[in-house]
Amino acid sequence: MNEGNPPYVPDDEREGPRTRTPAAGLGPAEPGASPAPPLQDPGAAPAPGTPLVPPQAPYPAADALPDPATHQAPHTDPWSRYDPWAVAHAPLQQTGAAVPGERRSKRTVLLGWGVAVALVAGGVGGFAGAWLERAGIGDVHLPRAAKVPAGRAPDSVAGIAARALPSVVTLHVSGDDEAGTGTGFVLDTRGHILTNNHVVAPASSGGEITVTFSGGDTARARVVGRDSGYDLAVVQASGVSGLTPLPLGDSDDVRVGDPVVAIGAPFDLANTVTSGIISAKERPITAGGEKGDGSDISYVDALQTDAPINPGNSGGPLLDSHAQVIGINSAIRSAGSDADSGESQAGSIGLGFAIPANQARRVAEELINEGHATHPVIGVTLDMGYTGDAARVSAKGGTGGPAVQPGGPGDRAGLKAGDLITAVDGHRVHSGEELIVRIRAHRPGDRLRLTVERAGTRHAVSLVLGASGRN
């Protein structure tokens, strides 16, 4: 299409036929032709007898003109040469309607101009924006991260923490010129709370215990029962209601590598959540022993975890992916003294230990129901100074009596003074402390199989554990 020229119209849409007979008064069509009749006013009514001209033939053919002499039409039937199926040369139009070809042409022009303007504007805008960005002109708008869904998966750290935190408490203990902070968790709707014995020990003789819940509410608490051998204690908060207990899981089902979450108040930072895995099981550890007589030593067949645990986490729950308590955080292994500074590193180095939940359940029930817990025993005195790779039965008892209690479990199983116990139920035993830990992992009345070495000969003995009420 050429701009400025009239729109192109196909040949078959141009008005009128391509050849016309010269009008009257303009000269003959060819030499010797008769002159045409005078022009007739197109608005005048036709004379009587004048034949009608079909609308498709605005210029009559030569043989259809009236005879010049008689002015009569040569044919009596005016429609004899009309073909109703002939193609009309000019389309019918309504008054005021535009020619379709002309409408399409105008629309195309406008569309073309619109696209051209849009492309030019986009290019100019992009160039200007890039120039402004390089020049450092204009406001800076940092990208915003997409919204995170409000909910969290129940087995995620956030999901576990959300379920457990309402049941975890912070304990502030004072008494005996001592004060400290620890953690505990709700056992039942009656206000019983499980924690470590060393957390509440300062209040054992008239001190005070304040319990702070995760929501900020506080309550006074009293000691219901405690056991230094297991490093467990139960306190009861007064004047509380609507508590949500934390369920105790099965610690025997725990596997190395299982994910865990620890909650506590390290350095009095309440409701601190950390996570890690179970690093090992059945770690024989001992803690305490500050009194010198060994009465405060704890023997724990512990779960080991790399979840960060620090002072103040003691007594807090170690949770599995179902938000069930599988252990009670009790001890950590700290780094040794710095050779340069001489100061001890008292923080977490990824070696934390927790009392298994199955052991804690039995002890907690006994502390609540009886006020004290029983210890499983084999009825022998061990030589704790023996440095060999086994646990040795001492030559004599602690009070000067026999090392093997007469009529006790060891006596009935045939143990003798000087015997070396090298394994319990197939698990190797390397020291007297480790033998106690293996025994404490069971209940009174459980049957154990001991591997005993005597005079260079090994043999197996079976015994049923007795009970001791010492706390």
PDB file of C-alpha atoms in Angstrom, residues 86 148 202 297 330 333:
ATOM      1  CA  ALA A  86     -24.532 -12.837 -14.448  1.00  0.00           C
ATOM      2  CA  VAL A 148       6.989 -18.889  53.386  1.00  0.00           C
ATOM      3  CA  PRO A 202      20.809 -26.812  96.113  1.00  0.00           C
ATOM      4  CA  ILE A 297      28.092 -40.293  91.423  1.00  0.00           C
ATOM      5  CA  SER A 330      22.212 -34.624  81.654  1.00  0.00           C
ATOM      6  CA  ARG A 333      32.005 -33.462  77.567  1.00  0.00           C
TER       7      ARG A 333
END
